[in-house]
């Protein structure tokens, strides 16, 4: 997606930024009101998050009560890689581009042969986390399942009238919290077909259910490190912790479909599968810089900036939320109209084209948004 040009002051002033088409306008009272609606839709998680991971220390045995119910070696590797910042996109226990990319990121960081395969040296390097189960069982808290879940309208003019572009069901919210898909959760928790209601569609899960989920972790949030309550709430809802390495350079590869994040010493500290550009809206190859970050941004929908939308359509200001066009965060670069952002459709990452911008899952962009700093280098390469 694309956005109109805007100027950035220091990163602490990103609330004053203005975006358009891949574009948001988190400014003044509009932003404050939007943040309040997001807060109402999803109460801020407490420091003792009941959905947070509780793991044995490295080398310690797995508590028998926390052990997996069956071997899931590929999902276990995905869970570990996700925790380390080499994310496999959705954690689903399946081989694919995103998992191969995650393995290659880990291999590069560890100085191993980069082949994207869980070969013997790679498996040995991952063995120190072998006591992290692939799945765990959680009980869905009442506050997590609370909210006005309902199908979102398709037309932007109808979306603009909503208080927030939140999750359509508990199922969808649960899937994002554990970096997976509703289909994977259903496969992990076989049960009779759920009832369907006209208001909320099909709900497979509800408050109080005991549910087996991918054992994603690294999800501890220090309230002192994240002073914005709305952003803290977003991180909790996505299972993303507040402790992240700092990134000085980002490299986006069009041919590989990856975004790599490097620290000040040139060490690879994160790698994500990304969707970027298309034949009509190609990735702008070159060297750029991060100008700022907008968290929980609204979206300025401008039909004139989309080749596949009629110019006769009216502009709309869409509210923020995980199902907004740019997801939960926008990382702006100094190339007019372009940035890095989230998506309401994580299963499409690495598969579908974008409107020119770099698109990540919501949990990956939330993580990256905490890693980058003002002025970080951004390289878009073929």
Short mmCIF file of C-alpha atoms in Angstrom, two decimals:
data_model
loop_
_atom_site.label_atom_id
_atom_site.label_comp_id
_atom_site.label_asym_id
_atom_site.label_seq_id
_atom_site.Cartn_x
_atom_site.Cartn_y
_atom_site.Cartn_z
CA UNK A 1 0.00 0.00 0.00
CA UNK A 2 0.99 3.61 -0.43
CA UNK A 3 0.81 6.77 1.58
CA UNK A 4 1.04 10.48 0.85
CA UNK A 5 4.20 12.39 1.86
CA UNK A 6 4.51 13.76 5.36
CA UNK A 7 7.25 15.18 7.53
CA UNK A 8 8.53 13.51 10.69
CA UNK A 9 9.91 15.11 13.81
CA UNK A 10 11.69 12.89 16.37
CA UNK A 11 10.12 9.48 16.89
CA UNK A 12 8.52 10.56 20.17
CA UNK A 13 6.36 12.92 18.13
CA UNK A 14 4.89 10.33 15.81
CA UNK A 15 1.45 11.17 17.13
CA UNK A 16 1.68 14.28 14.96
CA UNK A 17 2.26 12.40 11.74
CA UNK A 18 -0.23 12.33 8.87
CA UNK A 19 -0.56 9.44 6.43
CA UNK A 20 -2.75 8.70 3.46
CA UNK A 21 -3.74 5.57 1.40
CA UNK A 22 -1.30 3.19 3.07
CA UNK A 23 -2.16 6.13 5.21
CA UNK A 24 -3.26 7.02 8.65
CA UNK A 25 -3.78 10.29 10.49
CA UNK A 26 -3.00 9.78 14.17
CA UNK A 27 -3.33 13.42 15.13
CA UNK A 28 -5.06 15.49 17.77
CA UNK A 29 -8.43 14.51 19.21
CA UNK A 30 -9.15 11.97 16.47
CA UNK A 31 -6.24 9.83 17.64
CA UNK A 32 -7.20 10.16 21.29
CA UNK A 33 -10.78 9.13 20.55
CA UNK A 34 -9.67 6.21 18.42
CA UNK A 35 -7.34 5.00 21.17
CA UNK A 36 -10.20 5.14 23.67
CA UNK A 37 -12.37 2.97 21.40
CA UNK A 38 -9.61 0.39 21.05
CA UNK A 39 -9.23 0.36 24.83
CA UNK A 40 -12.96 -0.22 25.31
CA UNK A 41 -12.97 -3.03 22.76
CA UNK A 42 -10.08 -4.91 24.42
CA UNK A 43 -9.35 -4.23 28.11
CA UNK A 44 -5.68 -3.71 28.95
CA UNK A 45 -4.04 -6.92 30.05
CA UNK A 46 -2.68 -7.06 33.58
CA UNK A 47 1.03 -7.67 34.22
CA UNK A 48 0.07 -11.25 35.23
CA UNK A 49 -1.31 -12.19 31.83
CA UNK A 50 -3.17 -15.52 32.19
CA UNK A 51 -2.31 -16.36 28.57
CA UNK A 52 1.44 -15.76 28.93
CA UNK A 53 3.92 -18.62 28.54
CA UNK A 54 5.52 -20.24 31.59
CA UNK A 55 8.58 -22.19 30.52
CA UNK A 56 11.28 -24.26 32.21
CA UNK A 57 14.79 -22.82 32.20
CA UNK A 58 17.26 -24.03 29.58
CA UNK A 59 18.33 -27.55 30.49
CA UNK A 60 15.50 -28.10 32.94
CA UNK A 61 13.00 -30.92 32.33
CA UNK A 62 9.47 -30.23 31.13
CA UNK A 63 6.80 -30.33 33.80
CA UNK A 64 4.73 -33.41 32.97
CA UNK A 65 1.57 -31.33 33.30
CA UNK A 66 2.84 -28.94 30.60
CA UNK A 67 4.17 -31.52 28.15
CA UNK A 68 2.67 -31.79 24.68
CA UNK A 69 0.00 -34.42 24.12
CA UNK A 70 1.79 -35.79 21.04
CA UNK A 71 5.02 -35.21 19.08
CA UNK A 72 4.91 -32.10 16.89
CA UNK A 73 8.55 -31.59 15.87
CA UNK A 74 7.96 -29.04 13.10
CA UNK A 75 5.58 -26.93 15.17
CA UNK A 76 8.03 -27.11 18.07
CA UNK A 77 10.78 -25.71 15.84
CA UNK A 78 8.41 -22.99 14.62
CA UNK A 79 7.57 -22.04 18.21
CA UNK A 80 11.25 -21.73 19.15
CA UNK A 81 12.14 -19.77 16.01
CA UNK A 82 9.19 -17.43 16.60
CA UNK A 83 10.41 -16.77 20.15
CA UNK A 84 13.93 -16.01 18.87
CA UNK A 85 12.74 -13.45 16.33
CA UNK A 86 13.09 -15.62 13.21
CA UNK A 87 9.38 -15.90 12.72
CA UNK A 88 7.70 -18.52 10.51
CA UNK A 89 4.69 -16.33 9.77
CA UNK A 90 1.79 -18.38 11.13
CA UNK A 91 2.73 -21.22 13.48
CA UNK A 92 0.85 -24.15 11.95
CA UNK A 93 3.19 -27.15 11.95
CA UNK A 94 3.44 -27.08 8.16
CA UNK A 95 6.41 -26.72 5.86
CA UNK A 96 6.42 -23.70 3.58
CA UNK A 97 8.20 -20.54 2.47
CA UNK A 98 7.83 -18.71 5.79
CA UNK A 99 9.21 -21.62 7.82
CA UNK A 100 12.17 -22.04 5.44
CA UNK A 101 12.88 -18.32 5.73
CA UNK A 102 12.79 -18.54 9.52
CA UNK A 103 15.22 -21.45 9.49
CA UNK A 104 17.56 -19.57 7.14
CA UNK A 105 17.49 -16.55 9.44
CA UNK A 106 18.42 -18.71 12.41
CA UNK A 107 21.16 -20.42 10.39
CA UNK A 108 22.63 -17.08 9.32
CA UNK A 109 22.60 -15.76 12.88
CA UNK A 110 24.33 -18.91 14.15
CA UNK A 111 26.91 -19.13 11.36
CA UNK A 112 25.49 -22.38 9.99
CA UNK A 113 25.10 -23.48 6.39
CA UNK A 114 22.13 -21.52 5.07
CA UNK A 115 19.81 -23.98 3.35
CA UNK A 116 16.45 -23.46 5.07
CA UNK A 117 16.39 -27.08 6.22
CA UNK A 118 16.16 -28.48 9.71
CA UNK A 119 19.33 -30.51 9.11
CA UNK A 120 21.46 -32.06 11.85
CA UNK A 121 23.60 -28.95 12.66
CA UNK A 122 20.49 -26.76 12.80
CA UNK A 123 18.59 -29.25 14.94
CA UNK A 124 21.56 -29.44 17.31
CA UNK A 125 21.68 -25.64 17.56
CA UNK A 126 17.98 -25.58 18.43
CA UNK A 127 18.32 -28.44 20.92
CA UNK A 128 18.90 -26.16 23.92
CA UNK A 129 15.21 -25.22 23.63
CA UNK A 130 13.97 -28.78 23.18
CA UNK A 131 12.21 -28.53 26.55
CA UNK A 132 9.82 -25.91 25.14
CA UNK A 133 6.68 -27.85 24.15
CA UNK A 134 5.09 -27.20 20.76
CA UNK A 135 1.70 -26.52 22.35
CA UNK A 136 0.16 -25.71 25.71
CA UNK A 137 -3.37 -25.68 27.09
CA UNK A 138 -4.92 -22.38 28.17
CA UNK A 139 -8.30 -21.39 29.53
CA UNK A 140 -9.88 -18.51 27.62
CA UNK A 141 -10.40 -15.70 30.16
CA UNK A 142 -13.78 -13.99 30.26
CA UNK A 143 -12.19 -10.59 29.69
CA UNK A 144 -10.37 -11.89 26.60
CA UNK A 145 -13.60 -13.20 25.11
CA UNK A 146 -15.53 -10.02 25.94
CA UNK A 147 -16.18 -7.53 23.17
CA UNK A 148 -18.47 -6.59 20.35
CA UNK A 149 -17.41 -9.27 17.89
CA UNK A 150 -19.23 -8.99 14.57
CA UNK A 151 -18.46 -9.34 10.85
CA UNK A 152 -16.93 -6.16 9.43
CA UNK A 153 -18.60 -4.43 6.48
CA UNK A 154 -16.71 -4.56 3.21
CA UNK A 155 -17.26 -0.99 2.03
CA UNK A 156 -14.90 1.69 3.44
CA UNK A 157 -17.77 4.14 3.97
CA UNK A 158 -19.43 1.63 6.29
CA UNK A 159 -16.17 0.82 8.07
CA UNK A 160 -15.61 4.54 8.70
CA UNK A 161 -18.73 4.63 10.87
CA UNK A 162 -17.41 1.99 13.28
CA UNK A 163 -15.60 2.85 16.55
CA UNK A 164 -12.78 0.40 15.75
CA UNK A 165 -11.83 -2.26 13.20
CA UNK A 166 -11.55 -5.01 15.78
CA UNK A 167 -11.65 -8.76 15.61
CA UNK A 168 -14.72 -10.39 14.10
CA UNK A 169 -14.77 -13.31 16.55
CA UNK A 170 -13.10 -14.79 19.60
CA UNK A 171 -11.67 -17.38 17.19
CA UNK A 172 -9.82 -14.75 15.16
CA UNK A 173 -8.55 -12.94 18.25
CA UNK A 174 -7.28 -16.20 19.75
CA UNK A 175 -5.50 -17.12 16.53
CA UNK A 176 -3.63 -13.78 16.42
CA UNK A 177 -2.70 -14.06 20.10
CA UNK A 178 -0.97 -17.37 19.40
CA UNK A 179 0.47 -16.48 15.97
CA UNK A 180 -1.55 -19.00 14.06
CA UNK A 181 -4.76 -19.48 12.10
CA UNK A 182 -8.28 -20.40 13.15
CA UNK A 183 -7.93 -23.58 11.08
CA UNK A 184 -4.86 -24.63 13.08
CA UNK A 185 -6.65 -24.01 16.37
CA UNK A 186 -9.57 -26.10 15.17
CA UNK A 187 -7.23 -28.92 14.16
CA UNK A 188 -5.60 -28.83 17.61
CA UNK A 189 -9.02 -28.84 19.27
CA UNK A 190 -11.39 -31.13 17.33
CA UNK A 191 -14.98 -30.84 18.49
CA UNK A 192 -18.52 -30.82 17.06
CA UNK A 193 -19.38 -28.12 14.55
CA UNK A 194 -20.10 -24.82 16.35
CA UNK A 195 -23.37 -22.93 16.23
CA UNK A 196 -23.76 -19.95 13.92
CA UNK A 197 -25.45 -16.69 14.87
CA UNK A 198 -26.49 -13.94 12.41
CA UNK A 199 -24.70 -11.32 14.51
CA UNK A 200 -21.30 -12.92 15.00
CA UNK A 201 -21.09 -15.70 12.45
CA UNK A 202 -19.51 -18.98 13.55
CA UNK A 203 -17.74 -19.14 16.91
CA UNK A 204 -15.69 -22.21 17.65
CA UNK A 205 -14.36 -21.00 21.02
CA UNK A 206 -15.83 -19.14 23.98
CA UNK A 207 -14.87 -17.89 27.43
CA UNK A 208 -13.95 -20.70 29.83
CA UNK A 209 -12.94 -23.17 27.12
CA UNK A 210 -9.72 -25.10 27.65
CA UNK A 211 -7.89 -24.79 24.36
CA UNK A 212 -4.63 -26.26 23.06
CA UNK A 213 -2.62 -23.52 21.34
CA UNK A 214 0.84 -23.10 19.80
CA UNK A 215 3.24 -22.44 22.68
CA UNK A 216 4.41 -19.03 21.52
CA UNK A 217 6.35 -17.15 24.17
CA UNK A 218 8.74 -14.23 24.67
CA UNK A 219 5.51 -12.48 25.60
CA UNK A 220 6.35 -10.82 28.93
CA UNK A 221 5.46 -7.13 29.00
CA UNK A 222 7.11 -4.72 31.43
CA UNK A 223 4.60 -1.91 32.05
CA UNK A 224 7.47 0.46 32.83
CA UNK A 225 8.95 -0.17 29.38
CA UNK A 226 5.66 0.43 27.54
CA UNK A 227 4.04 3.52 29.00
CA UNK A 228 1.30 3.83 26.36
CA UNK A 229 -1.58 1.75 27.76
CA UNK A 230 -3.18 1.25 24.35
CA UNK A 231 0.03 -0.05 22.81
CA UNK A 232 0.65 -2.23 25.85
CA UNK A 233 -2.81 -3.67 25.34
CA UNK A 234 -2.05 -4.35 21.67
CA UNK A 235 1.20 -6.14 22.52
CA UNK A 236 -0.61 -8.31 25.07
CA UNK A 237 -3.35 -9.19 22.57
CA UNK A 238 -0.67 -10.28 20.07
CA UNK A 239 1.58 -12.17 22.50
CA UNK A 240 4.53 -9.84 21.83
CA UNK A 241 6.89 -9.03 24.71
CA UNK A 242 8.36 -5.63 25.49
CA UNK A 243 11.99 -6.81 25.54
CA UNK A 244 13.30 -6.59 21.98
CA UNK A 245 16.76 -6.02 20.46
CA UNK A 246 17.45 -2.62 18.92
CA UNK A 247 17.75 -2.46 15.15
CA UNK A 248 19.98 -0.12 13.16
CA UNK A 249 19.39 -1.58 9.70
CA UNK A 250 16.56 -3.28 7.81
CA UNK A 251 17.06 -5.15 4.54
CA UNK A 252 14.00 -6.10 2.49
CA UNK A 253 14.60 -8.60 -0.32
CA UNK A 254 12.01 -8.69 -3.10
CA UNK A 255 13.27 -11.97 -4.58
CA UNK A 256 13.45 -13.78 -1.23
CA UNK A 257 10.33 -12.25 0.26
CA UNK A 258 12.10 -11.44 3.52
CA UNK A 259 12.74 -8.57 5.90
CA UNK A 260 15.98 -8.86 7.90
CA UNK A 261 16.74 -6.74 10.96
CA UNK A 262 20.33 -6.05 12.08
CA UNK A 263 21.64 -4.47 15.26
CA UNK A 264 24.37 -1.82 15.50
CA UNK A 265 27.10 -4.47 15.33
CA UNK A 266 25.70 -5.87 12.09
CA UNK A 267 24.27 -8.98 13.78
CA UNK A 268 21.04 -10.44 12.39
CA UNK A 269 18.52 -10.24 15.24
CA UNK A 270 15.24 -10.73 13.39
CA UNK A 271 13.92 -12.11 10.13
CA UNK A 272 10.34 -12.04 8.89
CA UNK A 273 8.62 -13.26 5.75
CA UNK A 274 7.05 -10.22 4.06
CA UNK A 275 4.86 -9.31 1.12
CA UNK A 276 6.04 -6.34 -0.89
CA UNK A 277 5.04 -4.63 -4.11
CA UNK A 278 3.39 -5.89 -7.25
CA UNK A 279 3.69 -5.41 -11.00
CA UNK A 280 1.61 -2.23 -10.79
CA UNK A 281 3.10 -0.99 -7.51
CA UNK A 282 6.71 -2.23 -7.47
CA UNK A 283 8.93 -2.12 -4.40
CA UNK A 284 11.04 1.08 -4.66
CA UNK A 285 14.55 -0.37 -4.68
CA UNK A 286 17.17 1.75 -2.96
CA UNK A 287 18.38 3.01 0.41
CA UNK A 288 15.97 4.77 2.77
CA UNK A 289 15.62 5.61 6.44
CA UNK A 290 13.03 5.14 9.18
CA UNK A 291 11.26 8.43 9.91
CA UNK A 292 8.98 7.25 12.69
CA UNK A 293 6.45 4.73 13.93
CA UNK A 294 2.66 5.01 14.33
CA UNK A 295 1.06 2.51 16.69
CA UNK A 296 -2.64 1.58 16.50
CA UNK A 297 -3.06 4.00 13.57
CA UNK A 298 -6.27 5.04 11.85
CA UNK A 299 -6.26 4.92 8.05
CA UNK A 300 -6.93 7.63 5.49
CA UNK A 301 -8.57 5.83 2.59
CA UNK A 302 -7.95 7.79 -0.62
CA UNK A 303 -9.36 6.02 -3.71
CA UNK A 304 -7.15 8.10 -6.03
CA UNK A 305 -4.08 6.32 -4.68
CA UNK A 306 -5.38 2.85 -5.57
CA UNK A 307 -5.27 1.74 -9.20
CA UNK A 308 -7.99 -0.86 -8.54
CA UNK A 309 -10.52 1.58 -7.01
CA UNK A 310 -12.63 4.12 -8.88
CA UNK A 311 -11.55 7.74 -8.36
CA UNK A 312 -15.21 8.65 -7.99
CA UNK A 313 -15.28 7.04 -4.55
CA UNK A 314 -15.07 9.38 -1.56
CA UNK A 315 -12.16 9.57 0.87
CA UNK A 316 -12.76 7.96 4.26
CA UNK A 317 -11.08 8.02 7.67
CA UNK A 318 -11.11 4.44 8.91
CA UNK A 319 -10.75 3.77 12.64
CA UNK A 320 -7.76 1.85 14.06
CA UNK A 321 -7.73 -1.82 14.94
CA UNK A 322 -6.07 -5.13 14.03
CA UNK A 323 -8.44 -5.53 11.07
CA UNK A 324 -7.57 -2.11 9.64
CA UNK A 325 -5.87 -1.99 6.22
CA UNK A 326 -2.42 -1.44 7.77
CA UNK A 327 -2.94 -3.51 10.90
CA UNK A 328 -1.56 -2.41 14.27
CA UNK A 329 1.50 -0.39 13.23
CA UNK A 330 3.00 1.70 10.45
CA UNK A 331 6.78 2.20 10.14
CA UNK A 332 7.40 5.20 7.92
CA UNK A 333 10.40 5.62 5.64
CA UNK A 334 11.65 8.69 3.78
CA UNK A 335 10.47 7.39 0.43
CA UNK A 336 7.18 9.23 -0.15
CA UNK A 337 4.12 6.96 -0.14
CA UNK A 338 5.86 3.87 1.28
CA UNK A 339 6.26 2.14 4.64
CA UNK A 340 6.21 -1.15 6.56
CA UNK A 341 2.92 -2.18 8.14
CA UNK A 342 0.70 -4.98 9.44
CA UNK A 343 -2.24 -6.77 7.86
CA UNK A 344 -5.66 -8.15 8.80
CA UNK A 345 -4.86 -11.29 6.77
CA UNK A 346 -1.72 -12.98 8.20
CA UNK A 347 -2.27 -16.13 6.16
CA UNK A 348 -1.58 -14.13 2.96
CA UNK A 349 1.93 -13.03 3.92
CA UNK A 350 4.38 -14.30 1.34
CA UNK A 351 1.53 -15.22 -1.02
CA UNK A 352 -0.55 -12.19 -2.04
CA UNK A 353 0.73 -8.96 -3.58
CA UNK A 354 0.57 -5.58 -1.86
CA UNK A 355 0.00 -2.03 -3.10
CA UNK A 356 3.74 -1.36 -2.97
CA UNK A 357 4.46 -1.27 0.77
CA UNK A 358 6.09 -3.97 2.88
CA UNK A 359 3.47 -6.02 4.73
CA UNK A 360 4.03 -8.25 7.81
CA UNK A 361 1.76 -10.13 10.18
CA UNK A 362 0.41 -7.95 12.98
CA UNK A 363 2.57 -9.72 15.56
CA UNK A 364 5.70 -9.30 13.45
CA UNK A 365 5.15 -5.60 12.75
CA UNK A 366 4.37 -5.03 16.45
CA UNK A 367 7.71 -6.62 17.27
CA UNK A 368 9.58 -4.66 14.62
CA UNK A 369 7.92 -1.41 15.71
CA UNK A 370 9.65 -1.80 19.08
CA UNK A 371 13.00 -2.69 17.52
CA UNK A 372 13.57 0.14 15.05
CA UNK A 373 14.84 3.58 15.92
CA UNK A 374 14.63 6.93 14.24
CA UNK A 375 17.14 7.08 11.39
CA UNK A 376 17.59 3.32 11.05
CA UNK A 377 18.76 2.38 7.56
CA UNK A 378 16.28 0.65 5.26
CA UNK A 379 17.46 -1.10 2.11
CA UNK A 380 15.02 -2.39 -0.50
CA UNK A 381 16.80 -4.81 -2.83
CA UNK A 382 15.76 -6.98 -5.77
#
